Amino acid sequence: MTDAGTGGDNGGRDRDTEGRARNARPRDGLGRPLPYGADGVERQPEGVVRSPEETVVEAQALLDAGKPFHAHEVFEDAWKSGPDTERELWRGLAQIAVGLTHSARGNVTGGPRLLRRGAAAVTAWSEENRPRPYDLDLPALAAWAGALAGRVEQTATPVDAAAEAPRLTPAPPATSRRPLPPPPATP
């Protein structure tokens, strides 16, 4: 057996430094395994405890970069380390992110199913608790997930994960300052 840092497999399962099974193959931006030795994207560290605000910021950055699988990992960390009262919120967000992952991979059955399952989870959580925890716009996110699920089913084609990335929170307001005037022309 190998450890996850060595890559390759000699008949056993890849294991991490604690002995847990962990595939050491590099991954692409959508989390798909690549051949040993291939260049992949950096893996999202597992088990990181972040504040809810840090979770939202990190996940949004990954979604914007077209890495919804990695955003799912961030939400999964929050789901596992956060308070029990928020588990369903983070689980629903993880399902939405992995639904986008599958939709980008071309899984026109599983992607929409996970998008809808995640949308239902965040909707149920927000109805029991509040619709905008940590400035998350859960009603808008659930509507986005449902609309994307329908489009994926209708077109039966993979989506561009970065182009389809949802906004988890409202976009910051545009600055109301006037643009600076152009510099004077030089003779």
CSV table of C-alpha atoms in Angstrom, one decimal:
chain,number,residue,atom,x,y,z
A,1,MET,CA,0.0,0.0,0.0
A,2,THR,CA,1.1,3.5,-0.7
A,3,ASP,CA,0.5,6.7,1.2
A,4,ALA,CA,-1.4,9.5,-0.5
A,5,GLY,CA,1.7,11.5,-0.9
A,6,THR,CA,3.6,8.9,-3.0
A,7,GLY,CA,1.0,8.4,-5.8
A,8,GLY,CA,0.7,5.2,-7.6
A,9,ASP,CA,-0.8,2.0,-6.3
A,10,ASN,CA,1.0,-1.3,-5.8
A,11,GLY,CA,-2.0,-3.6,-5.3
A,12,GLY,CA,-3.4,-2.0,-2.2
A,13,ARG,CA,-5.5,1.1,-1.5
A,14,ASP,CA,-4.0,4.6,-1.3
A,15,ARG,CA,-4.0,5.8,2.3
A,16,ASP,CA,-3.4,9.1,3.9
A,17,THR,CA,-1.0,9.6,6.8
A,18,GLU,CA,-3.6,8.5,9.3
A,19,GLY,CA,-4.2,5.2,7.4
A,20,ARG,CA,-7.6,6.2,6.0
A,21,ALA,CA,-8.3,5.1,2.4
A,22,ARG,CA,-7.8,8.2,0.2
A,23,ASN,CA,-7.3,8.1,-3.5
A,24,ALA,CA,-3.9,9.8,-4.3
A,25,ARG,CA,-4.6,10.3,-8.0
A,26,PRO,CA,-4.6,14.0,-9.0
A,27,ARG,CA,-8.0,15.5,-9.8
A,28,ASP,CA,-9.3,17.9,-12.4
A,29,GLY,CA,-11.2,21.1,-11.6
A,30,LEU,CA,-14.5,19.1,-11.4
A,31,GLY,CA,-13.0,16.6,-9.0
A,32,ARG,CA,-12.6,13.8,-11.5
A,33,PRO,CA,-9.6,11.5,-11.0
A,34,LEU,CA,-6.7,11.8,-13.5
A,35,PRO,CA,-4.0,9.3,-14.1
A,36,TYR,CA,-1.2,9.1,-11.6
A,37,GLY,CA,1.5,11.6,-12.5
A,38,ALA,CA,-0.8,13.9,-14.4
A,39,ASP,CA,-1.1,17.6,-13.5
A,40,GLY,CA,-4.2,18.2,-11.6
A,41,VAL,CA,-5.6,21.0,-9.5
A,42,GLU,CA,-4.7,21.4,-5.9
A,43,ARG,CA,-7.0,19.4,-3.7
A,44,GLN,CA,-9.2,21.2,-1.1
A,45,PRO,CA,-7.9,20.3,2.3
A,46,GLU,CA,-10.4,18.2,4.3
A,47,GLY,CA,-11.5,18.8,7.9
A,48,VAL,CA,-10.8,22.5,8.0
A,49,VAL,CA,-12.9,24.3,10.6
A,50,ARG,CA,-13.9,27.7,9.3
A,51,SER,CA,-16.3,30.3,10.6
A,52,PRO,CA,-19.6,30.4,8.6
A,53,GLU,CA,-18.5,33.7,7.0
A,54,GLU,CA,-15.1,32.2,6.0
A,55,THR,CA,-17.0,29.1,4.6
A,56,VAL,CA,-19.2,31.3,2.4
A,57,VAL,CA,-16.3,33.4,1.1
A,58,GLU,CA,-14.1,30.3,0.3
A,59,ALA,CA,-17.0,28.4,-1.3
A,60,GLN,CA,-17.9,31.5,-3.5
A,61,ALA,CA,-14.3,31.9,-4.7
A,62,LEU,CA,-14.2,28.2,-5.7
A,63,LEU,CA,-17.6,28.4,-7.4
A,64,ASP,CA,-16.4,31.5,-9.3
A,65,ALA,CA,-13.3,29.6,-10.4
A,66,GLY,CA,-15.4,26.8,-11.8
A,67,LYS,CA,-14.6,24.4,-9.0
A,68,PRO,CA,-17.9,23.4,-7.6
A,69,PHE,CA,-16.6,20.0,-6.4
A,70,HIS,CA,-14.1,21.9,-4.2
A,71,ALA,CA,-16.8,24.2,-3.0
A,72,HIS,CA,-18.8,21.1,-2.0
A,73,GLU,CA,-15.8,20.0,0.1
A,74,VAL,CA,-15.8,23.4,1.9
A,75,PHE,CA,-19.6,23.1,2.6
A,76,GLU,CA,-19.0,19.5,3.8
A,77,ASP,CA,-16.5,20.7,6.3
A,78,ALA,CA,-19.0,23.2,7.7
A,79,TRP,CA,-21.7,20.5,7.7
A,80,LYS,CA,-19.5,18.2,9.8
A,81,SER,CA,-18.0,20.8,12.1
A,82,GLY,CA,-20.8,23.2,12.6
A,83,PRO,CA,-23.6,23.2,15.1
A,84,ASP,CA,-26.3,20.6,14.8
A,85,THR,CA,-28.9,23.3,14.2
A,86,GLU,CA,-27.1,24.2,10.9
A,87,ARG,CA,-26.2,20.8,9.6
A,88,GLU,CA,-29.1,20.7,7.1
A,89,LEU,CA,-28.2,24.2,5.8
A,90,TRP,CA,-24.6,23.2,5.0
A,91,ARG,CA,-25.6,19.8,3.7
A,92,GLY,CA,-28.1,21.4,1.3
A,93,LEU,CA,-25.4,23.8,0.1
A,94,ALA,CA,-23.0,20.9,-0.4
A,95,GLN,CA,-25.7,19.1,-2.5
A,96,ILE,CA,-26.2,22.2,-4.6
A,97,ALA,CA,-22.5,22.5,-5.3
A,98,VAL,CA,-22.1,18.8,-6.1
A,99,GLY,CA,-25.3,19.1,-8.3
A,100,LEU,CA,-23.5,21.8,-10.3
A,101,THR,CA,-20.4,19.5,-10.4
A,102,HIS,CA,-22.4,16.7,-11.9
A,103,SER,CA,-24.2,19.0,-14.3
A,104,ALA,CA,-20.9,20.3,-15.5
A,105,ARG,CA,-19.6,16.7,-15.9
A,106,GLY,CA,-22.6,16.0,-18.2
A,107,ASN,CA,-24.6,13.9,-15.7
A,108,VAL,CA,-28.1,15.0,-16.9
A,109,THR,CA,-29.9,12.8,-14.4
A,110,GLY,CA,-27.9,13.1,-11.2
A,111,GLY,CA,-27.0,16.7,-11.5
A,112,PRO,CA,-30.5,18.0,-11.6
A,113,ARG,CA,-31.6,15.5,-8.9
A,114,LEU,CA,-28.9,16.9,-6.5
A,115,LEU,CA,-29.6,20.5,-7.4
A,116,ARG,CA,-33.3,20.0,-6.5
A,117,ARG,CA,-32.4,18.0,-3.4
A,118,GLY,CA,-30.1,20.7,-2.2
A,119,ALA,CA,-32.7,23.4,-3.1
A,120,ALA,CA,-35.3,21.6,-1.1
A,121,ALA,CA,-33.0,21.3,1.9
A,122,VAL,CA,-32.0,24.9,2.0
A,123,THR,CA,-35.6,26.0,1.5
A,124,ALA,CA,-36.8,23.8,4.4
A,125,TRP,CA,-34.0,25.0,6.6
A,126,SER,CA,-34.7,28.7,5.8
A,127,GLU,CA,-38.5,28.2,6.5
A,128,GLU,CA,-37.7,26.8,9.9
A,129,ASN,CA,-35.0,29.3,10.7
A,130,ARG,CA,-34.3,32.3,8.6
A,131,PRO,CA,-33.9,32.9,4.9
A,132,ARG,CA,-30.6,34.9,5.0
A,133,PRO,CA,-28.1,33.4,7.4
A,134,TYR,CA,-24.6,34.7,7.0
A,135,ASP,CA,-26.1,36.9,4.2
A,136,LEU,CA,-26.8,33.8,2.1
A,137,ASP,CA,-29.8,34.4,-0.1
A,138,LEU,CA,-31.3,31.0,0.3
A,139,PRO,CA,-34.6,31.7,-1.6
A,140,ALA,CA,-32.7,33.0,-4.6
A,141,LEU,CA,-30.2,30.1,-4.5
A,142,ALA,CA,-33.0,27.6,-4.4
A,143,ALA,CA,-34.7,29.2,-7.3
A,144,TRP,CA,-31.3,29.3,-9.2
A,145,ALA,CA,-30.8,25.6,-8.5
A,146,GLY,CA,-34.3,24.6,-9.7
A,147,ALA,CA,-33.9,26.7,-12.9
A,148,LEU,CA,-30.5,25.2,-13.7
A,149,ALA,CA,-31.9,21.6,-13.0
A,150,GLY,CA,-34.7,22.2,-15.5
A,151,ARG,CA,-32.3,23.6,-18.2
A,152,VAL,CA,-29.8,20.7,-17.8
A,153,GLU,CA,-32.7,18.2,-18.2
A,154,GLN,CA,-34.1,20.2,-21.2
A,155,THR,CA,-30.8,20.6,-23.1
A,156,ALA,CA,-29.1,17.3,-22.0
A,157,THR,CA,-25.7,19.0,-22.3
A,158,PRO,CA,-23.0,19.8,-19.8
A,159,VAL,CA,-22.9,23.3,-18.4
A,160,ASP,CA,-19.9,25.5,-17.8
A,161,ALA,CA,-19.4,25.5,-14.0
A,162,ALA,CA,-17.8,28.9,-13.8
A,163,ALA,CA,-20.3,30.6,-16.1
A,164,GLU,CA,-23.2,29.0,-14.1
A,165,ALA,CA,-21.7,29.7,-10.7
A,166,PRO,CA,-24.4,31.0,-8.4
A,167,ARG,CA,-24.1,34.1,-6.1
A,168,LEU,CA,-24.4,32.8,-2.6
A,169,THR,CA,-24.8,36.3,-1.2
A,170,PRO,CA,-26.0,39.5,-2.9
A,171,ALA,CA,-23.3,41.1,-5.0
A,172,PRO,CA,-21.7,44.0,-3.3
A,173,PRO,CA,-23.3,47.3,-4.3
A,174,ALA,CA,-21.6,49.2,-7.2
A,175,THR,CA,-19.8,52.2,-6.0
A,176,SER,CA,-21.7,55.4,-6.5
A,177,ARG,CA,-18.6,57.5,-7.1
A,178,ARG,CA,-18.3,59.2,-10.5
A,179,PRO,CA,-15.4,58.0,-12.6
A,180,LEU,CA,-12.3,60.2,-12.6
A,181,PRO,CA,-12.1,62.5,-15.6
A,182,PRO,CA,-9.6,61.6,-18.3
A,183,PRO,CA,-6.2,63.2,-17.9
A,184,PRO,CA,-5.7,66.4,-19.9
A,185,ALA,CA,-4.4,66.0,-23.4
A,186,THR,CA,-0.7,66.6,-23.8
A,187,PRO,CA,0.5,68.8,-26.7
